[in-house]
Amino acid sequence: MAHSAQPASDGLFENLRLELRRGCLVLAVMAALRTEQYGYTLRKVLAEHGMAIDEGTLYPLLRRLESQGLLTSQWREEDKRNKRFYRLSPEGKLILKQLLEEWRGIDASLKDILP
Amino acid sequence: MDLLDRYVHAVRFWLPRGQQDDITAELAEDLRSQIEEQEAKLGRKLTELEVASLLKGRGRPVFVAGRYRPQQYLIGPTLFPIYRFVLFIVALCYLLPWMLVWVSLEIFDPFYHSHVLTAMGQAWGSFWITTIVAVGIVTIVFAIIERIDYEKKFMENWDPRKLPPVRDPNRIPRFNSVFELAANGVFAVWWLNWMSSLTLLDRGGVRIVLAPAWHPYYWAMLAVALANIALAAVNLAHRYWTWRRGILRLILEIAGAIPICWLFKANILAQIVLPNLSAARATGLVNSINLNMARSFPYAVACCAIVIVLSNTFRLIRLRTKRTGIMQGAAV
């Protein structure tokens, strides 16, 4: 893997890796929220699928997606504690479908370009 | 949970007003979930040190809260390169000359010689005030431009045909050489015809006479003018600077500046005769003119000379380091 090639390039690789993942995280969060979840469990689900995201990124992202009308949220009591549950809105489902098509297109293009 | 409450409260302080309750409730819930999960794993309550470590991992409250705010900046990424360029121009055209004037005063003015520490203190203080005011004004102007939504107009209203031409800094424009030839030629003719005698004017009862110290200055300036004519003629034929011609230009600039500085300090005016002016008052006038010339003009000339010499030195460095450097004008 290029990651372990040279220590000097580790910082650069890390920046590029984060940049690459940033766009994918939106897709991953939206896809995971086809099922209703609250923040903490969403983070765990994403981590289990290899898309770990820190809470400082996740919660502002959830707010942004909600303000854009792609998510809906609801405060509800569970295990005697108030938790905020998120799920994909109808508009979010539509956008997710379009984004997944775009993603598959990018994936196919990359497979063509890469040996 | 005291630490957790304190942390959440600190985050709350930096959050947007309308969202404070909502965000802190969610943050507190997320932290409690994480703490509970760790406690379940360990089979005991977390110690205060462990909770502190967990909170530290989340980051400083101001940083955590900042991620909930939209990105804010005084001068955005589009305008920032122009802002930096304008600051550079301000430093070059305002602060640098200011420093050069001060250095000249240090060198030439007797007051500055005798009160070095006071003068340095005053100069240091006013330099920072000047710098802060200059940078502050530029920053405020750019911040205003940023906020009046100028960016959209700026990005759309431009024409590729109006971009400045690509230029080679080592190439000598034909116009410059022709202008130098003409200007130095006119100067030399005027100098030979009008400035060769110590009596500059003797007409209608008005008489202006220079001191004998004028003669060496006269010949020095004539020699510089003739050398400049020769250099301009060569430059017209060979339109790229070479190392030798660059040095010659530098020498001529220095050779022109030194006699001028010296002249103003040499009490060059010997006599003025005006109708209805007594001899005593005429002498007083001569002394006053000589004194004022000696006080102020050499500094102005020295400042101009320093700027010109620096520009010539930069050209020599460019030639020496073989930076052919085809440069693009500052186009925005």
CSV table of C-alpha atoms in Angstrom, one decimal:
chain,number,residue,atom,x,y,z
A,1,MET,CA,0.0,0.0,0.0
A,2,ALA,CA,1.2,3.5,-0.7
A,3,HIS,CA,0.3,4.4,2.9
A,4,SER,CA,3.5,2.7,4.1
A,5,ALA,CA,5.7,3.8,1.3
A,6,GLN,CA,7.6,6.7,2.8
A,7,PRO,CA,7.2,8.3,6.2
A,8,ALA,CA,7.7,11.8,4.7
A,9,SER,CA,4.6,11.4,2.5
A,10,ASP,CA,2.4,10.1,5.3
A,11,GLY,CA,1.0,13.6,6.1
A,12,LEU,CA,0.3,14.2,2.4
A,13,PHE,CA,-1.3,10.7,2.0
A,14,GLU,CA,-3.4,11.3,5.1
A,15,ASN,CA,-4.7,14.7,3.8
A,16,LEU,CA,-5.6,13.1,0.4
A,17,ARG,CA,-7.2,10.1,2.1
A,18,LEU,CA,-9.4,12.4,4.2
A,19,GLU,CA,-10.3,14.5,1.2
A,20,LEU,CA,-11.3,11.3,-0.7
A,21,ARG,CA,-13.3,10.0,2.2
A,22,ARG,CA,-15.1,13.3,2.9
A,23,GLY,CA,-17.4,13.1,-0.1
A,24,CYS,CA,-18.0,9.4,0.6
A,25,LEU,CA,-19.0,10.1,4.2
A,26,VAL,CA,-22.1,12.0,3.1
A,27,LEU,CA,-23.1,9.0,1.0
A,28,ALA,CA,-22.4,6.6,3.8
A,29,VAL,CA,-24.4,8.6,6.4
A,30,MET,CA,-27.4,8.9,4.1
A,31,ALA,CA,-27.3,5.3,3.2
A,32,ALA,CA,-27.1,4.2,6.9
A,33,LEU,CA,-30.0,6.5,7.7
A,34,ARG,CA,-32.4,4.6,5.5
A,35,THR,CA,-33.0,3.0,8.9
A,36,GLU,CA,-33.8,5.3,11.8
A,37,GLN,CA,-30.9,5.8,14.2
A,38,TYR,CA,-29.6,8.2,16.8
A,39,GLY,CA,-26.1,9.7,16.6
A,40,TYR,CA,-24.1,7.3,18.7
A,41,THR,CA,-25.5,4.1,17.1
A,42,LEU,CA,-25.0,5.6,13.7
A,43,ARG,CA,-21.4,6.3,14.4
A,44,LYS,CA,-21.0,2.6,15.6
A,45,VAL,CA,-22.7,1.3,12.5
A,46,LEU,CA,-20.5,3.3,10.2
A,47,ALA,CA,-17.4,2.2,12.1
A,48,GLU,CA,-18.4,-1.4,11.9
A,49,HIS,CA,-18.6,-1.0,8.1
A,50,GLY,CA,-15.1,0.6,7.9
A,51,MET,CA,-16.4,4.2,7.6
A,52,ALA,CA,-15.3,5.5,11.0
A,53,ILE,CA,-16.3,9.1,11.5
A,54,ASP,CA,-15.5,11.3,14.5
A,55,GLU,CA,-18.4,12.9,16.4
A,56,GLY,CA,-17.1,16.4,15.6
A,57,THR,CA,-17.7,15.7,11.9
A,58,LEU,CA,-20.8,13.5,12.2
A,59,TYR,CA,-23.1,15.8,14.2
A,60,PRO,CA,-22.5,19.0,12.2
A,61,LEU,CA,-22.9,16.9,9.1
A,62,LEU,CA,-26.3,15.6,10.4
A,63,ARG,CA,-27.4,19.1,11.1
A,64,ARG,CA,-26.4,20.3,7.7
A,65,LEU,CA,-28.2,17.5,5.9
A,66,GLU,CA,-31.2,18.1,8.0
A,67,SER,CA,-31.2,21.9,7.2
A,68,GLN,CA,-31.0,20.9,3.6
A,69,GLY,CA,-34.1,18.8,4.0
A,70,LEU,CA,-32.4,15.5,3.3
A,71,LEU,CA,-33.0,14.2,6.9
A,72,THR,CA,-35.7,14.4,9.5
A,73,SER,CA,-35.0,14.2,13.2
A,74,GLN,CA,-37.1,13.5,16.3
A,75,TRP,CA,-36.3,13.7,20.0
A,76,ARG,CA,-37.6,10.5,21.7
A,77,GLU,CA,-37.1,8.7,25.0
A,78,GLU,CA,-35.2,5.4,24.9
A,79,ASP,CA,-33.7,3.6,27.9
A,80,LYS,CA,-35.0,6.5,30.1
A,81,ARG,CA,-32.9,9.0,28.1
A,82,ASN,CA,-33.8,11.5,25.5
A,83,LYS,CA,-32.2,10.7,22.2
A,84,ARG,CA,-32.4,12.4,18.8
A,85,PHE,CA,-33.3,9.9,16.1
A,86,TYR,CA,-32.5,10.7,12.4
A,87,ARG,CA,-33.8,9.2,9.2
A,88,LEU,CA,-33.7,9.9,5.6
A,89,SER,CA,-36.5,12.2,4.3
A,90,PRO,CA,-38.4,11.5,1.1
A,91,GLU,CA,-36.2,14.1,-0.7
A,92,GLY,CA,-33.1,12.5,0.9
A,93,LYS,CA,-34.1,9.1,-0.6
A,94,LEU,CA,-34.3,10.7,-4.0
A,95,ILE,CA,-31.0,12.4,-3.7
A,96,LEU,CA,-29.4,9.3,-2.3
A,97,LYS,CA,-30.6,7.4,-5.3
A,98,GLN,CA,-29.0,10.0,-7.6
A,99,LEU,CA,-25.8,10.1,-5.6
A,100,LEU,CA,-25.5,6.3,-5.7
A,101,GLU,CA,-25.9,6.3,-9.5
A,102,GLU,CA,-23.1,9.0,-9.6
A,103,TRP,CA,-21.0,6.9,-7.3
A,104,ARG,CA,-21.4,3.8,-9.5
A,105,GLY,CA,-20.5,5.9,-12.5
A,106,ILE,CA,-17.3,7.2,-10.8
A,107,ASP,CA,-16.5,3.7,-9.7
A,108,ALA,CA,-16.9,2.3,-13.2
A,109,SER,CA,-14.8,5.1,-14.7
A,110,LEU,CA,-12.0,4.5,-12.2
A,111,LYS,CA,-12.0,0.8,-12.9
A,112,ASP,CA,-11.5,1.7,-16.6
A,113,ILE,CA,-8.7,4.1,-15.9
A,114,LEU,CA,-6.9,1.9,-13.3
A,115,PRO,CA,-5.0,-1.1,-14.6
B,1,MET,CA,-20.7,13.7,35.6
B,2,ASP,CA,-19.5,17.1,36.9
B,3,LEU,CA,-16.7,17.1,34.3
B,4,LEU,CA,-19.1,16.2,31.5
B,5,ASP,CA,-21.5,19.0,32.5
B,6,ARG,CA,-18.6,21.5,32.6
B,7,TYR,CA,-17.4,20.4,29.2
B,8,VAL,CA,-20.9,20.7,27.7
B,9,HIS,CA,-21.4,24.1,29.3
B,10,ALA,CA,-18.1,25.3,27.9
B,11,VAL,CA,-19.1,24.1,24.4
B,12,ARG,CA,-22.5,25.8,24.8
B,13,PHE,CA,-20.9,29.2,25.2
B,14,TRP,CA,-19.4,29.1,21.7
B,15,LEU,CA,-22.5,27.8,19.9
B,16,PRO,CA,-24.9,29.7,17.8
B,17,ARG,CA,-27.6,31.1,20.1
B,18,GLY,CA,-30.7,29.5,18.6
B,19,GLN,CA,-29.2,26.0,18.6
B,20,GLN,CA,-27.4,25.9,22.0
B,21,ASP,CA,-30.0,23.7,23.8
B,22,ASP,CA,-30.4,21.3,20.9
B,23,ILE,CA,-26.7,20.8,20.2
B,24,THR,CA,-25.7,20.5,23.9
B,25,ALA,CA,-28.4,18.0,24.6
B,26,GLU,CA,-27.3,15.8,21.7
B,27,LEU,CA,-23.6,16.2,22.6
B,28,ALA,CA,-24.3,15.3,26.3
B,29,GLU,CA,-26.3,12.3,25.2
B,30,ASP,CA,-23.5,11.1,22.9
B,31,LEU,CA,-20.9,11.6,25.6
B,32,ARG,CA,-23.0,9.6,28.1
B,33,SER,CA,-23.5,6.8,25.7
B,34,GLN,CA,-19.7,6.6,25.1
B,35,ILE,CA,-19.0,6.7,28.9
B,36,GLU,CA,-21.7,4.0,29.5
B,37,GLU,CA,-20.2,1.8,26.8
B,38,GLN,CA,-16.8,2.0,28.3
B,39,GLU,CA,-18.1,1.4,31.8
B,40,ALA,CA,-19.9,-1.7,30.6
B,41,LYS,CA,-16.7,-2.9,29.0
B,42,LEU,CA,-14.6,-2.3,32.2
B,43,GLY,CA,-17.3,-3.4,34.6
B,44,ARG,CA,-16.9,-0.3,36.8
B,45,LYS,CA,-17.4,3.4,36.8
B,46,LEU,CA,-14.9,5.5,34.9
B,47,THR,CA,-12.5,7.5,37.0
B,48,GLU,CA,-12.3,11.3,36.7
B,49,LEU,CA,-9.0,10.9,34.9
B,50,GLU,CA,-10.5,8.6,32.4
B,51,VAL,CA,-13.5,10.9,31.8
B,52,ALA,CA,-11.1,13.8,31.4
B,53,SER,CA,-9.1,11.8,28.9
B,54,LEU,CA,-12.2,11.0,26.9
B,55,LEU,CA,-13.3,14.7,26.9
B,56,LYS,CA,-9.8,15.7,25.8
B,57,GLY,CA,-10.1,13.4,22.9
B,58,ARG,CA,-13.2,15.3,21.8
B,59,GLY,CA,-11.2,18.5,21.5
B,60,ARG,CA,-11.3,22.0,23.0
B,61,PRO,CA,-14.8,23.3,23.6
B,62,VAL,CA,-14.3,26.3,21.2
B,63,PHE,CA,-13.0,23.9,18.5
B,64,VAL,CA,-15.9,21.5,18.9
B,65,ALA,CA,-18.5,24.3,18.9
B,66,GLY,CA,-16.8,25.9,15.8
B,67,ARG,CA,-17.6,22.8,13.7
B,68,TYR,CA,-21.3,23.6,14.1
B,69,ARG,CA,-20.9,27.1,12.7
B,70,PRO,CA,-20.6,27.9,9.0
B,71,GLN,CA,-17.1,28.6,7.8
B,72,GLN,CA,-16.5,32.3,8.6
B,73,TYR,CA,-13.7,34.5,7.3
B,74,LEU,CA,-12.9,38.2,7.1
B,75,ILE,CA,-11.3,37.9,3.7
B,76,GLY,CA,-12.3,34.8,1.7
B,77,PRO,CA,-10.0,32.6,-0.5
B,78,THR,CA,-10.9,34.4,-3.7
B,79,LEU,CA,-9.9,37.8,-2.5
B,80,PHE,CA,-7.1,36.7,-0.3
B,81,PRO,CA,-4.3,36.5,-3.0
B,82,ILE,CA,-5.3,40.0,-4.1
B,83,TYR,CA,-5.3,41.3,-0.5
B,84,ARG,CA,-1.8,39.8,0.0
B,85,PHE,CA,-0.6,41.4,-3.2
B,86,VAL,CA,-2.0,44.8,-2.2
B,87,LEU,CA,-0.3,44.5,1.2
B,88,PHE,CA,3.0,43.8,-0.6
B,89,ILE,CA,2.5,46.9,-2.8
B,90,VAL,CA,1.7,49.0,0.3
B,91,ALA,CA,4.9,47.7,2.0
B,92,LEU,CA,7.0,48.4,-1.1
B,93,CYS,CA,5.6,51.8,-2.0
B,94,TYR,CA,4.7,53.2,1.5
B,95,LEU,CA,6.6,51.5,4.3
B,96,LEU,CA,9.9,50.9,2.5
B,97,PRO,CA,10.2,54.6,1.4
B,98,TRP,CA,9.3,55.6,4.9
B,99,MET,CA,12.1,53.5,6.3
B,100,LEU,CA,14.5,54.9,3.7
B,101,VAL,CA,13.7,58.5,4.7
B,102,TRP,CA,14.3,57.6,8.3
B,103,VAL,CA,17.7,55.9,7.4
B,104,SER,CA,18.6,59.0,5.4
B,105,LEU,CA,17.8,61.3,8.3
B,106,GLU,CA,19.9,59.1,10.5
B,107,ILE,CA,22.8,59.5,8.1
B,108,PHE,CA,22.5,63.1,7.2
B,109,ASP,CA,20.6,65.1,9.9
B,110,PRO,CA,22.7,66.4,12.8
B,111,PHE,CA,19.7,66.3,15.1
B,112,TYR,CA,19.4,62.5,14.6
B,113,HIS,CA,23.2,62.1,15.1
B,114,SER,CA,23.0,63.8,18.5
B,115,HIS,CA,19.8,62.1,19.7
B,116,VAL,CA,20.2,58.6,18.4
B,117,LEU,CA,18.1,56.8,21.1
B,118,THR,CA,15.3,59.4,21.1
B,119,ALA,CA,15.2,59.4,17.3
B,120,MET,CA,15.2,55.6,17.2
B,121,GLY,CA,12.4,55.4,19.8
B,122,GLN,CA,10.2,57.9,17.9
B,123,ALA,CA,10.9,56.2,14.6
B,124,TRP,CA,10.1,52.7,16.0
B,125,GLY,CA,6.9,53.9,17.5
B,126,SER,CA,5.7,55.8,14.4
B,127,PHE,CA,6.8,52.9,12.1
B,128,TRP,CA,4.4,50.5,13.9
B,129,ILE,CA,1.6,53.0,14.0
B,130,THR,CA,2.1,53.7,10.2
B,131,THR,CA,2.2,49.9,9.5
B,132,ILE,CA,-0.9,49.1,11.6
B,133,VAL,CA,-2.9,52.0,10.0
B,134,ALA,CA,-1.8,51.0,6.5
B,135,VAL,CA,-2.6,47.3,7.0
B,136,GLY,CA,-5.8,48.1,8.9
B,137,ILE,CA,-7.2,50.3,6.1
B,138,VAL,CA,-6.4,47.7,3.5
B,139,THR,CA,-7.9,44.9,5.6
B,140,ILE,CA,-11.1,46.9,6.3
B,141,VAL,CA,-11.5,47.8,2.6
B,142,PHE,CA,-11.2,44.1,1.6
B,143,ALA,CA,-13.5,43.0,4.4
B,144,ILE,CA,-16.1,45.4,3.1
B,145,ILE,CA,-15.6,44.2,-0.5
B,146,GLU,CA,-16.0,40.6,0.8
B,147,ARG,CA,-19.3,41.5,2.4
B,148,ILE,CA,-20.9,43.4,-0.5
B,149,ASP,CA,-21.1,40.3,-2.6
B,150,TYR,CA,-18.5,41.7,-5.0
B,151,GLU,CA,-17.1,38.2,-5.7
B,152,LYS,CA,-19.8,37.2,-8.2
B,153,LYS,CA,-19.4,40.3,-10.3
B,154,PHE,CA,-15.6,40.0,-9.9
B,155,MET,CA,-15.7,36.4,-11.2
B,156,GLU,CA,-18.0,37.1,-14.1
B,157,ASN,CA,-16.9,40.5,-15.4
B,158,TRP,CA,-13.5,39.9,-16.9
B,159,ASP,CA,-12.2,39.7,-20.4
B,160,PRO,CA,-9.2,37.5,-21.4
B,161,ARG,CA,-8.3,40.1,-24.0
B,162,LYS,CA,-7.6,42.6,-21.3
B,163,LEU,CA,-5.0,40.4,-19.5
B,164,PRO,CA,-1.5,42.1,-19.5
B,165,PRO,CA,1.0,40.8,-22.1
B,166,VAL,CA,3.7,38.4,-21.1
B,167,ARG,CA,6.9,40.3,-20.7
B,168,ASP,CA,10.5,39.4,-20.2
B,169,PRO,CA,12.1,41.6,-17.5
B,170,ASN,CA,15.5,41.4,-19.2
B,171,ARG,CA,14.2,42.8,-22.4
B,172,ILE,CA,14.6,46.6,-22.8
B,173,PRO,CA,11.6,48.2,-24.4
B,174,ARG,CA,12.4,50.2,-27.5
B,175,PHE,CA,10.4,53.2,-26.2
B,176,ASN,CA,12.5,53.3,-23.0
B,177,SER,CA,15.7,53.5,-25.0
B,178,VAL,CA,14.4,56.2,-27.3
B,179,PHE,CA,13.0,58.2,-24.4
B,180,GLU,CA,16.3,58.0,-22.6
B,181,LEU,CA,18.2,59.1,-25.7
B,182,ALA,CA,15.9,62.0,-26.3
B,183,ALA,CA,15.7,63.1,-22.6
B,184,ASN,CA,19.5,62.9,-22.0
B,185,GLY,CA,20.1,64.6,-25.4
B,186,VAL,CA,17.8,67.5,-24.6
B,187,PHE,CA,19.3,67.7,-21.1
B,188,ALA,CA,22.9,67.7,-22.4
B,189,VAL,CA,22.2,70.5,-24.9
B,190,TRP,CA,20.4,72.6,-22.3
B,191,TRP,CA,23.2,71.9,-19.8
B,192,LEU,CA,25.9,73.0,-22.2
B,193,ASN,CA,24.1,76.1,-23.3
B,194,TRP,CA,22.7,77.4,-20.1
B,195,MET,CA,24.6,75.9,-17.1
B,196,SER,CA,28.2,76.3,-18.1
B,197,SER,CA,28.6,79.7,-16.6
B,198,LEU,CA,28.6,80.5,-12.9
B,199,THR,CA,26.2,83.4,-13.7
B,200,LEU,CA,23.0,81.6,-14.2
B,201,LEU,CA,20.9,84.8,-14.8
B,202,ASP,CA,21.8,88.4,-15.4
B,203,ARG,CA,18.9,90.2,-16.9
B,204,GLY,CA,16.6,93.1,-16.0
B,205,GLY,CA,18.4,93.8,-12.7
B,206,VAL,CA,18.1,90.2,-11.6
B,207,ARG,CA,21.4,88.3,-11.1
B,208,ILE,CA,21.9,84.8,-9.8
B,209,VAL,CA,25.5,83.6,-9.4
B,210,LEU,CA,26.8,80.2,-8.3
B,211,ALA,CA,29.8,79.4,-6.3
B,212,PRO,CA,33.0,78.1,-8.0
B,213,ALA,CA,32.2,74.7,-6.5
B,214,TRP,CA,29.7,74.4,-9.3
B,215,HIS,CA,32.4,73.5,-11.9
B,216,PRO,CA,33.2,69.9,-10.9
B,217,TYR,CA,29.5,69.3,-10.5
B,218,TYR,CA,28.8,70.7,-13.9
B,219,TRP,CA,31.4,68.4,-15.6
B,220,ALA,CA,30.3,65.3,-13.6
B,221,MET,CA,26.6,65.8,-14.6
B,222,LEU,CA,27.6,66.3,-18.2
B,223,ALA,CA,29.7,63.2,-18.2
B,224,VAL,CA,26.8,61.2,-16.7
B,225,ALA,CA,24.4,62.5,-19.3
B,226,LEU,CA,26.7,61.6,-22.2
B,227,ALA,CA,27.4,58.2,-20.8
B,228,ASN,CA,23.6,57.7,-20.4
B,229,ILE,CA,23.2,58.7,-24.1
B,230,ALA,CA,25.8,56.1,-25.1
B,231,LEU,CA,24.2,53.4,-23.0
B,232,ALA,CA,20.7,54.2,-24.4
B,233,ALA,CA,22.1,54.0,-27.9
B,234,VAL,CA,23.6,50.6,-27.2
B,235,ASN,CA,20.4,49.4,-25.5
B,236,LEU,CA,18.5,50.5,-28.6
B,237,ALA,CA,20.6,48.2,-30.7
B,238,HIS,CA,20.9,45.3,-28.3
B,239,ARG,CA,17.6,45.0,-26.6
B,240,TYR,CA,18.4,42.6,-23.7
B,241,TRP,CA,20.2,43.6,-20.5
B,242,THR,CA,23.6,42.1,-20.1
B,243,TRP,CA,25.6,41.8,-16.9
B,244,ARG,CA,28.1,44.5,-18.1
B,245,ARG,CA,25.5,47.0,-19.1
B,246,GLY,CA,23.6,46.3,-15.9
B,247,ILE,CA,26.7,47.2,-13.9
B,248,LEU,CA,27.2,50.3,-16.0
B,249,ARG,CA,23.7,51.5,-15.5
B,250,LEU,CA,24.1,51.0,-11.7
B,251,ILE,CA,27.3,52.9,-11.7
B,252,LEU,CA,25.7,55.8,-13.7
B,253,GLU,CA,22.8,55.9,-11.3
B,254,ILE,CA,25.1,56.2,-8.3
B,255,ALA,CA,27.4,58.6,-10.2
B,256,GLY,CA,24.4,60.8,-10.9
B,257,ALA,CA,23.0,60.8,-7.4
B,258,ILE,CA,26.2,61.5,-5.4
B,259,PRO,CA,27.0,64.8,-7.1
B,260,ILE,CA,23.4,66.0,-6.6
B,261,CYS,CA,23.5,65.2,-2.9
B,262,TRP,CA,26.8,66.9,-2.6
B,263,LEU,CA,25.7,69.9,-4.6
B,264,PHE,CA,22.8,70.6,-2.2
B,265,LYS,CA,25.1,70.6,0.7
B,266,ALA,CA,27.8,72.7,-0.9
B,267,ASN,CA,26.3,76.2,-0.4
B,268,ILE,CA,26.2,76.4,-4.2
B,269,LEU,CA,24.3,79.7,-4.4
B,270,ALA,CA,26.8,82.5,-4.2
B,271,GLN,CA,24.9,85.7,-4.9
B,272,ILE,CA,21.4,86.9,-5.7
B,273,VAL,CA,20.6,90.4,-6.8
B,274,LEU,CA,17.0,91.5,-7.1
B,275,PRO,CA,15.6,95.0,-7.8
B,276,ASN,CA,14.5,96.6,-4.5
B,277,LEU,CA,16.3,94.1,-2.4
B,278,SER,CA,19.1,95.3,-0.1
B,279,ALA,CA,22.5,93.6,-0.2
B,280,ALA,CA,22.0,92.5,3.4
B,281,ARG,CA,18.6,91.0,2.7
B,282,ALA,CA,19.9,89.4,-0.5
B,283,THR,CA,22.7,87.7,1.5
B,284,GLY,CA,20.2,86.5,4.0
B,285,LEU,CA,18.1,85.1,1.2
B,286,VAL,CA,21.1,83.3,-0.3
B,287,ASN,CA,22.0,81.8,3.1
B,288,SER,CA,18.4,80.7,3.7
B,289,ILE,CA,18.1,79.0,0.3
B,290,ASN,CA,21.5,77.2,0.8
B,291,LEU,CA,20.5,76.1,4.3
B,292,ASN,CA,17.1,74.8,3.2
B,293,MET,CA,18.6,73.0,0.2
B,294,ALA,CA,21.2,71.4,2.5
B,295,ARG,CA,18.6,70.3,5.0
B,296,SER,CA,15.9,68.7,2.8
B,297,PHE,CA,17.0,68.0,-0.8
B,298,PRO,CA,19.8,65.5,-0.2
B,299,TYR,CA,17.4,63.2,1.7
B,300,ALA,CA,14.9,63.2,-1.1
B,301,VAL,CA,17.6,62.6,-3.6
B,302,ALA,CA,19.1,59.9,-1.5
B,303,CYS,CA,15.8,58.1,-1.1
B,304,CYS,CA,15.1,58.2,-4.8
B,305,ALA,CA,18.6,57.0,-5.5
B,306,ILE,CA,18.3,54.1,-3.0
B,307,VAL,CA,15.1,52.9,-4.7
B,308,ILE,CA,16.7,53.2,-8.1
B,309,VAL,CA,19.9,51.4,-7.0
B,310,LEU,CA,17.8,48.6,-5.4
B,311,SER,CA,15.9,48.1,-8.6
B,312,ASN,CA,19.2,48.0,-10.6
B,313,THR,CA,20.7,45.6,-8.1
B,314,PHE,CA,17.7,43.4,-8.4
B,315,ARG,CA,18.1,43.4,-12.2
B,316,LEU,CA,21.8,42.4,-11.7
B,317,ILE,CA,20.9,39.6,-9.3
B,318,ARG,CA,18.3,38.4,-11.9
B,319,LEU,CA,20.9,38.4,-14.6
B,320,ARG,CA,23.5,36.7,-12.4
B,321,THR,CA,21.2,33.9,-11.4
B,322,LYS,CA,20.2,33.6,-15.1
B,323,ARG,CA,16.6,33.9,-14.2
B,324,THR,CA,15.3,34.7,-17.7
B,325,GLY,CA,11.9,34.9,-15.9
B,326,ILE,CA,9.2,35.6,-18.4
B,327,MET,CA,6.9,37.3,-16.0
B,328,GLN,CA,3.2,37.9,-16.2
B,329,GLY,CA,2.0,41.3,-15.1
B,330,ALA,CA,-0.2,41.5,-12.0
B,331,ALA,CA,-3.5,40.6,-13.6
B,332,VAL,CA,-6.5,39.9,-11.5
